[in-house]
Tab-separated table of C-alpha atoms and ligand atoms in Angstrom:
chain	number	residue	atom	x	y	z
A	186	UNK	CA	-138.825	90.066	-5.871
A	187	UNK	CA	-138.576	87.364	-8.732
A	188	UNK	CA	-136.186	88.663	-11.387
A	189	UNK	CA	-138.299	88.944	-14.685
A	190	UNK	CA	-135.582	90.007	-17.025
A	191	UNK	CA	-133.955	86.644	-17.642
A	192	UNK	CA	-130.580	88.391	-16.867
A	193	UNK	CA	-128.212	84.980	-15.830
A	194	UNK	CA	-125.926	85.224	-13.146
A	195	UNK	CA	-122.137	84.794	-13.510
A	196	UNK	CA	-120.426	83.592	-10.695
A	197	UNK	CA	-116.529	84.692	-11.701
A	198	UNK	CA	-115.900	87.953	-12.505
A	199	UNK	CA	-112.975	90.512	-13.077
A	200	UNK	CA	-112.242	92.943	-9.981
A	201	UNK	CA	-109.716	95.549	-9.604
A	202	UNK	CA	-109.733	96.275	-5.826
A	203	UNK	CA	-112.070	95.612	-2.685
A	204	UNK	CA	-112.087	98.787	-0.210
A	205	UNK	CA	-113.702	98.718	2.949
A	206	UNK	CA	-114.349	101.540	5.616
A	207	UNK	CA	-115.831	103.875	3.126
A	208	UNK	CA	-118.086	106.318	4.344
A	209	UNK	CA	-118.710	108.072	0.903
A	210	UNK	CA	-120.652	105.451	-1.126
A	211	UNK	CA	-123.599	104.821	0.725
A	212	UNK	CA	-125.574	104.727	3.911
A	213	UNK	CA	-123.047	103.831	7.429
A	214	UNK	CA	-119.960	101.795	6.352
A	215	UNK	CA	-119.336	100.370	3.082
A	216	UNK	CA	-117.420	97.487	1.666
A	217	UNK	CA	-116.419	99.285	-1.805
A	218	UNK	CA	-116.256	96.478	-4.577
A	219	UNK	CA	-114.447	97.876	-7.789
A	220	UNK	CA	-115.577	95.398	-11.192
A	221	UNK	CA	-113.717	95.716	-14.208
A	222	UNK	CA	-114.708	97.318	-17.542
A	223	UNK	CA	-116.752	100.392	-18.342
A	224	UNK	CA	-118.558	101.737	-21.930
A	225	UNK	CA	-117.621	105.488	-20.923
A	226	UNK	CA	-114.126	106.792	-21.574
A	227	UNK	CA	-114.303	109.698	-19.537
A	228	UNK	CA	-111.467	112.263	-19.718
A	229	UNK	CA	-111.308	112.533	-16.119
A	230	UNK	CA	-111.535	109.217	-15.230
A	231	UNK	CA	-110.438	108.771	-11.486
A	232	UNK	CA	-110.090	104.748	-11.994
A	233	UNK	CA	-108.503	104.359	-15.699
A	234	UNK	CA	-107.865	100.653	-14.406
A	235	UNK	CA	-111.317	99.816	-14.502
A	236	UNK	CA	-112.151	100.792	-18.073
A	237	UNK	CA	-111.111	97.708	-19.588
A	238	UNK	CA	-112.388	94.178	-18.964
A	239	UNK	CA	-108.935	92.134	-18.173
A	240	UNK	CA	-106.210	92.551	-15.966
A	241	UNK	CA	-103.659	95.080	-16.630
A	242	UNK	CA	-99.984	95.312	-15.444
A	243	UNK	CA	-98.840	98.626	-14.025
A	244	UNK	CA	-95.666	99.941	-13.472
A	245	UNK	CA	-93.920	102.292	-11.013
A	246	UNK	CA	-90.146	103.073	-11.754
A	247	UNK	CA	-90.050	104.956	-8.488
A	248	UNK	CA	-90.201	101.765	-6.872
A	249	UNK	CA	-87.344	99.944	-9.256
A	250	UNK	CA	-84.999	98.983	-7.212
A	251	UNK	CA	-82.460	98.755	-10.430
A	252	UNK	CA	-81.966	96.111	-13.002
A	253	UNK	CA	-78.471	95.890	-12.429
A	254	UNK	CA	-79.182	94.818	-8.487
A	255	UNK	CA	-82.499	93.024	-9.698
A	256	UNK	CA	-83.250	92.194	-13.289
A	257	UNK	CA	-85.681	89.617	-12.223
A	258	UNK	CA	-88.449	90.555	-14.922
A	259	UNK	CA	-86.352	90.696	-17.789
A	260	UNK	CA	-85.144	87.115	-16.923
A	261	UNK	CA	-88.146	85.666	-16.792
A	262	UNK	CA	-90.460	87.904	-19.185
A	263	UNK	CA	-91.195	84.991	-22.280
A	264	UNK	CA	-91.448	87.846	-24.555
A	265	UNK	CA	-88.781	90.208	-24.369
A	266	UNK	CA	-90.730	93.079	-23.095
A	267	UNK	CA	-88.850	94.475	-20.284
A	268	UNK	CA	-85.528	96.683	-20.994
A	269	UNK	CA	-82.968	98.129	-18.990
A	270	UNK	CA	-83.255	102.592	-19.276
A	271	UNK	CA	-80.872	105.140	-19.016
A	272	UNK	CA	-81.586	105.357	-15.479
A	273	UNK	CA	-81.161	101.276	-14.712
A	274	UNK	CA	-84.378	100.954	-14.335
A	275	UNK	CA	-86.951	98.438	-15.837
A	276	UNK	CA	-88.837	99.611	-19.151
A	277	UNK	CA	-91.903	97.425	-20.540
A	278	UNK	CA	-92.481	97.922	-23.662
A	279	UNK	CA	-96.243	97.599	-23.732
A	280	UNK	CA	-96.573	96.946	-27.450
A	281	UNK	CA	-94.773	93.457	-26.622
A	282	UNK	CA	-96.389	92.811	-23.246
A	283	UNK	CA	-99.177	90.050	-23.247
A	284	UNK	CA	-100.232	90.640	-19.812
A	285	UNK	CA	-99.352	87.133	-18.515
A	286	UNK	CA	-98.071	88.708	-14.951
A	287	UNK	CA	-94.733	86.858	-14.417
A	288	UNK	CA	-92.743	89.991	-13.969
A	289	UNK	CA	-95.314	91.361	-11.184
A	290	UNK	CA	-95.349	87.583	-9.419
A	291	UNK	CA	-91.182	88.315	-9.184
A	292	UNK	CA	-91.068	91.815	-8.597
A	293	UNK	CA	-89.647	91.937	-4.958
A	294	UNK	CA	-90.348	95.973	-4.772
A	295	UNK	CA	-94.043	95.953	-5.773
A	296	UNK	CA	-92.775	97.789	-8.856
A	297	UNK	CA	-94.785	95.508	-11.785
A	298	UNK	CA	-98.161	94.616	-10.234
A	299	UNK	CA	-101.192	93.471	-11.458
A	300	UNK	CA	-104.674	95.136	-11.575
A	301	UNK	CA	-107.385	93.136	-11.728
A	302	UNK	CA	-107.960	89.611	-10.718
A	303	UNK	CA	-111.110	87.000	-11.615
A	304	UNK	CA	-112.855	86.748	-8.352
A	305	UNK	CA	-116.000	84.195	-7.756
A	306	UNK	CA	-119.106	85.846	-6.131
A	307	UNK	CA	-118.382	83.381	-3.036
A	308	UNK	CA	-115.259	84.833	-2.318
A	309	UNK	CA	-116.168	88.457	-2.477
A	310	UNK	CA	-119.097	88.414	-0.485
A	311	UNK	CA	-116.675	86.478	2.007
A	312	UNK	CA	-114.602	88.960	2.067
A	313	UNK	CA	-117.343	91.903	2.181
A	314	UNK	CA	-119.420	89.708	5.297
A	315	UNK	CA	-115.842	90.249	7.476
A	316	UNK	CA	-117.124	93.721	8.319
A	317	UNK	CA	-120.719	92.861	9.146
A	318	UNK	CA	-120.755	93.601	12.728
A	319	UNK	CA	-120.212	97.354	11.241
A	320	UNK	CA	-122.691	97.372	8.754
A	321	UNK	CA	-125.413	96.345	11.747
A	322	UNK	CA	-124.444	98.957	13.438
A	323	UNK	CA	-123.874	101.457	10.861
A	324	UNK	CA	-126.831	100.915	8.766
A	325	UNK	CA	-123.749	100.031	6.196
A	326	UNK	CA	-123.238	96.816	3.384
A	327	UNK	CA	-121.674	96.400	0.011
A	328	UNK	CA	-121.307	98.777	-2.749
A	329	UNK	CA	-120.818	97.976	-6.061
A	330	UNK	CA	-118.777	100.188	-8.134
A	331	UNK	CA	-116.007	100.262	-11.433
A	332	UNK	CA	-115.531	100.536	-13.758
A	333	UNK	CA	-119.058	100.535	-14.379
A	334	UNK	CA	-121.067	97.066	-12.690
A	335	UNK	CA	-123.626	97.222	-15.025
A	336	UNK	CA	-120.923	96.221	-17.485
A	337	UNK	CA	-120.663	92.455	-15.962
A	338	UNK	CA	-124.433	92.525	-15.182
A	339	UNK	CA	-124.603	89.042	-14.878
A	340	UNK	CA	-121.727	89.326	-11.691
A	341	UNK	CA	-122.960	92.015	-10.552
A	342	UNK	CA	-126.272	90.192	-10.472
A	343	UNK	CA	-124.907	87.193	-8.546
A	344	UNK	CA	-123.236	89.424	-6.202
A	345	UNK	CA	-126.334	91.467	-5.325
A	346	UNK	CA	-128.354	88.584	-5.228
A	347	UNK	CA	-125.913	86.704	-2.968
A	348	UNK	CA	-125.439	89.948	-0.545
A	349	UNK	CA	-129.353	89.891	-0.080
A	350	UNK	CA	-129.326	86.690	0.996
A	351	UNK	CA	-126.739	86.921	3.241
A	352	UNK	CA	-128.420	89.959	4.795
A	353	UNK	CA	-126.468	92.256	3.535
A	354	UNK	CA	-127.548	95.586	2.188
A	355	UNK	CA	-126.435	97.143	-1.158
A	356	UNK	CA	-126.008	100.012	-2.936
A	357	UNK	CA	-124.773	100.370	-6.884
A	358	UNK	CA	-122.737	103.391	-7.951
A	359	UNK	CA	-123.302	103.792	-11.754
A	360	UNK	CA	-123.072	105.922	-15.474
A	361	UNK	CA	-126.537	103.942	-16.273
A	362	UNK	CA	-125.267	103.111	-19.499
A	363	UNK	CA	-126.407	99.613	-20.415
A	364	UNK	CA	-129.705	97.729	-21.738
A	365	UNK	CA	-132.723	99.054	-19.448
A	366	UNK	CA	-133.352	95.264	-18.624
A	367	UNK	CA	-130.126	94.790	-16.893
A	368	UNK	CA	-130.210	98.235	-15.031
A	369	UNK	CA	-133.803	97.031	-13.689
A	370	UNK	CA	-132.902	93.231	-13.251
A	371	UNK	CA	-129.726	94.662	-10.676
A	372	UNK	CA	-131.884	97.604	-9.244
A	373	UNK	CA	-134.223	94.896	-7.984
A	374	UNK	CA	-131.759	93.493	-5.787
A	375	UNK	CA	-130.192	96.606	-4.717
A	376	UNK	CA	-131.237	99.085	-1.916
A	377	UNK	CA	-129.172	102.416	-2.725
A	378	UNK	CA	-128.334	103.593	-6.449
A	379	UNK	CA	-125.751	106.619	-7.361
A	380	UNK	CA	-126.261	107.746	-10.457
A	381	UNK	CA	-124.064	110.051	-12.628
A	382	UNK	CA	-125.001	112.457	-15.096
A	383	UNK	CA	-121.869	114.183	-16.787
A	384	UNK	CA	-124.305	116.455	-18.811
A	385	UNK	CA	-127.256	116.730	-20.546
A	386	UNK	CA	-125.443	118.088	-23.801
A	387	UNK	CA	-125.675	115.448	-26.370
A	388	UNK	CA	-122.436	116.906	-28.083
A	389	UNK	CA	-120.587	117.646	-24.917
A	390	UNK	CA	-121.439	114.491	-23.348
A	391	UNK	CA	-119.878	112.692	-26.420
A	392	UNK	CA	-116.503	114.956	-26.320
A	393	UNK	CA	-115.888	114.149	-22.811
A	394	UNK	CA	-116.944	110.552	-22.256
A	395	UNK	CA	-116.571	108.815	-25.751
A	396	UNK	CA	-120.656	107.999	-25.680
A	397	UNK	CA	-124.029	109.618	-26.272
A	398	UNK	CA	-126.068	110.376	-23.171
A	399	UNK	CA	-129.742	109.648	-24.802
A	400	UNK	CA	-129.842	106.137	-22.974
A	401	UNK	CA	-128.285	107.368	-19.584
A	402	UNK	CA	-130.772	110.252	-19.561
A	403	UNK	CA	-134.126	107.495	-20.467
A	404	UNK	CA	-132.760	105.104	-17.791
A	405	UNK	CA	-133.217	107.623	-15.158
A	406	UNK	CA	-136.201	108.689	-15.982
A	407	UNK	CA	-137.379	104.922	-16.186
A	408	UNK	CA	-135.529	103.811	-12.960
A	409	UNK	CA	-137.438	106.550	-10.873
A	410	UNK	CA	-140.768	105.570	-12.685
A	411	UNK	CA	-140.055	102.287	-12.050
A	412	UNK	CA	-138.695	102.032	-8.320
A	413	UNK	CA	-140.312	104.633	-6.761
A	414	UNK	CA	-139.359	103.898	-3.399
A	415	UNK	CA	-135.736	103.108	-4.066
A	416	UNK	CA	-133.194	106.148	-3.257
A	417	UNK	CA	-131.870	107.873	-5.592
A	418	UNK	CA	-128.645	110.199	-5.484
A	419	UNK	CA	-127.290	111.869	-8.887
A	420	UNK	CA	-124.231	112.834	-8.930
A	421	UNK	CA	-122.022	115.374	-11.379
A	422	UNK	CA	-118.635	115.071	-11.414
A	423	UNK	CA	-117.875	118.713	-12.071
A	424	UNK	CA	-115.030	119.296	-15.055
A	425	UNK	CA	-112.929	122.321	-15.270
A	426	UNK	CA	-113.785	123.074	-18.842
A	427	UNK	CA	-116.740	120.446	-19.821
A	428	UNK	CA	-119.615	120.995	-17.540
A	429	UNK	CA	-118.359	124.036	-14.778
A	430	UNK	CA	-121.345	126.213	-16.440
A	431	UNK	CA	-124.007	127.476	-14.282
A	432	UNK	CA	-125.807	126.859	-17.371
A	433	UNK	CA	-125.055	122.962	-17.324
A	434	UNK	CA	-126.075	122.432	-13.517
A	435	UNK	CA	-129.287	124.812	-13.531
A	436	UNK	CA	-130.109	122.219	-16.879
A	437	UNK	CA	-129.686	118.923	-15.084
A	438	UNK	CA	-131.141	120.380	-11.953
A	439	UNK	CA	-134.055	121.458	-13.749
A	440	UNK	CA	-134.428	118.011	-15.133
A	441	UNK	CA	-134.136	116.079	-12.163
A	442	UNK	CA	-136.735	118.274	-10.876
A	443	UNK	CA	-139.163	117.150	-13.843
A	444	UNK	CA	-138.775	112.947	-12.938
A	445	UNK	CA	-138.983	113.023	-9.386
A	446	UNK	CA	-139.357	115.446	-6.222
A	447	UNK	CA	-137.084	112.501	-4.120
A	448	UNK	CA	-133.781	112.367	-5.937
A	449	UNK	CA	-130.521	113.827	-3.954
A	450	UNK	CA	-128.651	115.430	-6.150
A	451	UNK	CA	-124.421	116.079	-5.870
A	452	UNK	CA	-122.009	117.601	-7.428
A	453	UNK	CA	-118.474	116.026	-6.572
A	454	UNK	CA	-115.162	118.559	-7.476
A	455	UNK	CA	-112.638	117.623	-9.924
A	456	UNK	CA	-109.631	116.161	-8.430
A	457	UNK	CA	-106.812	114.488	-10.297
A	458	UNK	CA	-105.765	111.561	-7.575
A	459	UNK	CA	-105.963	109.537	-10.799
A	460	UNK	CA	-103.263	110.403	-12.718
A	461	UNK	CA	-100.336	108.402	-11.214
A	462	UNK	CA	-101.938	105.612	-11.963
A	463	UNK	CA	-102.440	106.925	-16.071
A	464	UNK	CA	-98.344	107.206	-15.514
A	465	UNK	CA	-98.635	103.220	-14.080
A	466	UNK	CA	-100.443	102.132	-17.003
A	467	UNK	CA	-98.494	103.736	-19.454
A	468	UNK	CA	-101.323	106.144	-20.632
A	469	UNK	CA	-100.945	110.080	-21.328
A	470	UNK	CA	-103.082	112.287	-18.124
A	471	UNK	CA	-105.807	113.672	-20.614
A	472	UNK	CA	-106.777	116.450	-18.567
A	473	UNK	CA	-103.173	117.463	-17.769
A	474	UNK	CA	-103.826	121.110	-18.764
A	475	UNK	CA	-107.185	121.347	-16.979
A	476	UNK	CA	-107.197	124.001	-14.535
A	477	UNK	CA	-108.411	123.681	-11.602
A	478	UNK	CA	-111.560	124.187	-9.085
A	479	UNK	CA	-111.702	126.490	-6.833
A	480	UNK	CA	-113.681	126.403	-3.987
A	481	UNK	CA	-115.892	129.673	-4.538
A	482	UNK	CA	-117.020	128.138	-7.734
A	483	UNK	CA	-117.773	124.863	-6.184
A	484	UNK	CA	-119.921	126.955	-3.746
A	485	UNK	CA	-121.548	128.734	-6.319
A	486	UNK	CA	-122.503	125.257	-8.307
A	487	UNK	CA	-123.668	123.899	-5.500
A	488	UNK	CA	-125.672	126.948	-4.881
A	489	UNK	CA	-127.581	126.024	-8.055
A	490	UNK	CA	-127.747	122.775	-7.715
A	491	UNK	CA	-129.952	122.502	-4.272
A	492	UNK	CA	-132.899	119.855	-4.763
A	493	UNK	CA	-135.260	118.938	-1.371
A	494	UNK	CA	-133.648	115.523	0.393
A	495	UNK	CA	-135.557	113.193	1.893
A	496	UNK	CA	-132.903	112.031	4.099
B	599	SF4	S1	-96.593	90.817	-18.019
B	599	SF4	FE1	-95.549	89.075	-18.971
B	599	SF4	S2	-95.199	89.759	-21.094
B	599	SF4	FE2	-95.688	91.582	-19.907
B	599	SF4	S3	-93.707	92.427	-19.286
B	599	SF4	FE3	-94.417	91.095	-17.629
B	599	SF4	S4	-93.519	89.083	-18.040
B	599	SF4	FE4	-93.358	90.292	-19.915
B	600	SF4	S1	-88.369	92.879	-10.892
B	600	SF4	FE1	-89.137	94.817	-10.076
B	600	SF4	S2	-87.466	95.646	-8.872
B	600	SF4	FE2	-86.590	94.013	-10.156
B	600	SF4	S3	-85.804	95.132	-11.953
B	600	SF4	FE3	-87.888	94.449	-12.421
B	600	SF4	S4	-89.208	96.187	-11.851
B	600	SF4	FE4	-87.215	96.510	-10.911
């Protein structure tokens, strides 16, 4: 279909991690693309790498082997960043840090690495077609997720587009938070979409993600009007504390019910396999208090939650 939304593609773009054999994201076996940069700060954010646009350095002392045995990032860092602690191991001192990656390109443990690396669409979908025989088979392809894709539309765009004509199938996995154009101009070119709704509280939704859900909520309903035979699955993260109501899933339920009879709808638990990497970046856990979910009140959600699939 001929892209009317004069979205242009971008061939380079910023990507945190490529991760294939997942059977979560999609139809058969996916090729998991991760794109930097999102507009949402969620609280519970799984992926806190992707939220911003460049490359980040992380940093595991665990792996240190000991500045007194090593010390090869504070000899080369050209801006004084890195510090010996009380435990001989490396400190950054992130205030200093301009990102440039020497200490990560030296580090012989792994310790200092970089996240996030500008990838061309060529050498992604490369990478993606190595697993084609199982996508064939499978029913599988790429899926684009973040970060949030929508956030380097034009990319995203070039990857979709490229995938297509390759062959490839392609799902997207996003908030829906961007300009309706770009949403439609990369929905034309996909053949799977994930969408998440947090919550349909305007206040709440602001509390726990940083943003208003007004546009999130008309994209949806615009996206099933306008794509009416593309599948649809909504997902809910579900957060101890922000939206573990059955008042909050019976609402969003309800209001999937009122677009479209076809839409799967999920909820996915809580977990907090995120929060080494906060440590890594040198960012406080958020949700460090939260408590946690238990599996009866999963049940019960999900109870509440039930919508007819057409799967
Ligand atoms: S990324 Fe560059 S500036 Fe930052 S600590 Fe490493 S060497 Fe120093
Ligand atoms: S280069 Fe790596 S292993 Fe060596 S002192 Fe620095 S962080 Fe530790």
């Amino acid at each position: 279909m001929k892209d009317k939304s004069h979205l242009n593609t971008v061939m380079e773009g910023c990507v945190f991690n490529i991760q294939k054999f997942s059977l979560h994201d999609g139809t058969g076996i996916r090729t998991l693309v991760f794109l930097k940069g999102c507009p949402l700060n969620c609280m519970w954010c799984a992926n806190p790498e992707g939220k911003n646009h460049y490359p980040e350095i992380a940093y595991n002392p665990e792996k240190c082997i000991g500045v007194d045995q090593c010390g090869a990032c504070l000899r080369i860092c050209p801006n004084g960043a890195v510090s010996r602690d009380a435990q001989n191991k490396a400190f950054i001192d992130r205030n200093l840090c301009n990102r440039c990656g020497l200490c990560a390109d030296c580090c012989p443990s792994r310790a200092i690495e970089v996240l996030g690396r500008m990838m061309t669409a060529e050498e992604v979908i490369r990478i993606v077609e190595e697993d084609g025989a199982f996508y064939s088979r499978s029913g599988g392809g790429l899926t684009l997720s973040g970060g949030e894709p929508l956030d380097q539309p034009g990319f995203s765009l070039a990857l979709l587009e490229k995938a297509h004509g390759r062959g490839l199938r392609t799902a997207i996995e996003t908030s829906g938070l961007a300009r309706w154009e770009i949403l439609e101009a990369l929905c034309r070119h996909a053949d799977q979409v994930f969408y998440d709704i947090k919550s349909l509280d305007r206040k709440r939704h602001v509390a726990g993600t940083g943003v208003d859900n007004t546009r999130i909520a008309e994209n949806l309903k615009k996206l099933c009007a306008g794509f009416p035979c593309l599948p649809i699955t909504v997902r809910t993260p579900v957060i101890p504390g922000f939206n573990d109501s059955a008042a909050e899933i019976r609402a969003i339920r309800d209001f999937l019910s009122a677009i479209s009879a076809d839409i799967i709808y999920e909820l996915l638990p809580y977990h907090r396999f995120g929060e080494s990497k906060y440590h890594s970046l040198g960012i406080d856990y958020p949700l460090k208090d939260a408590p946690g979910l238990t599996e009866k009140m999963m049940e019960t959600l999900r109870s509440l939650s039930d919508r007819p699939s057409r799967l």
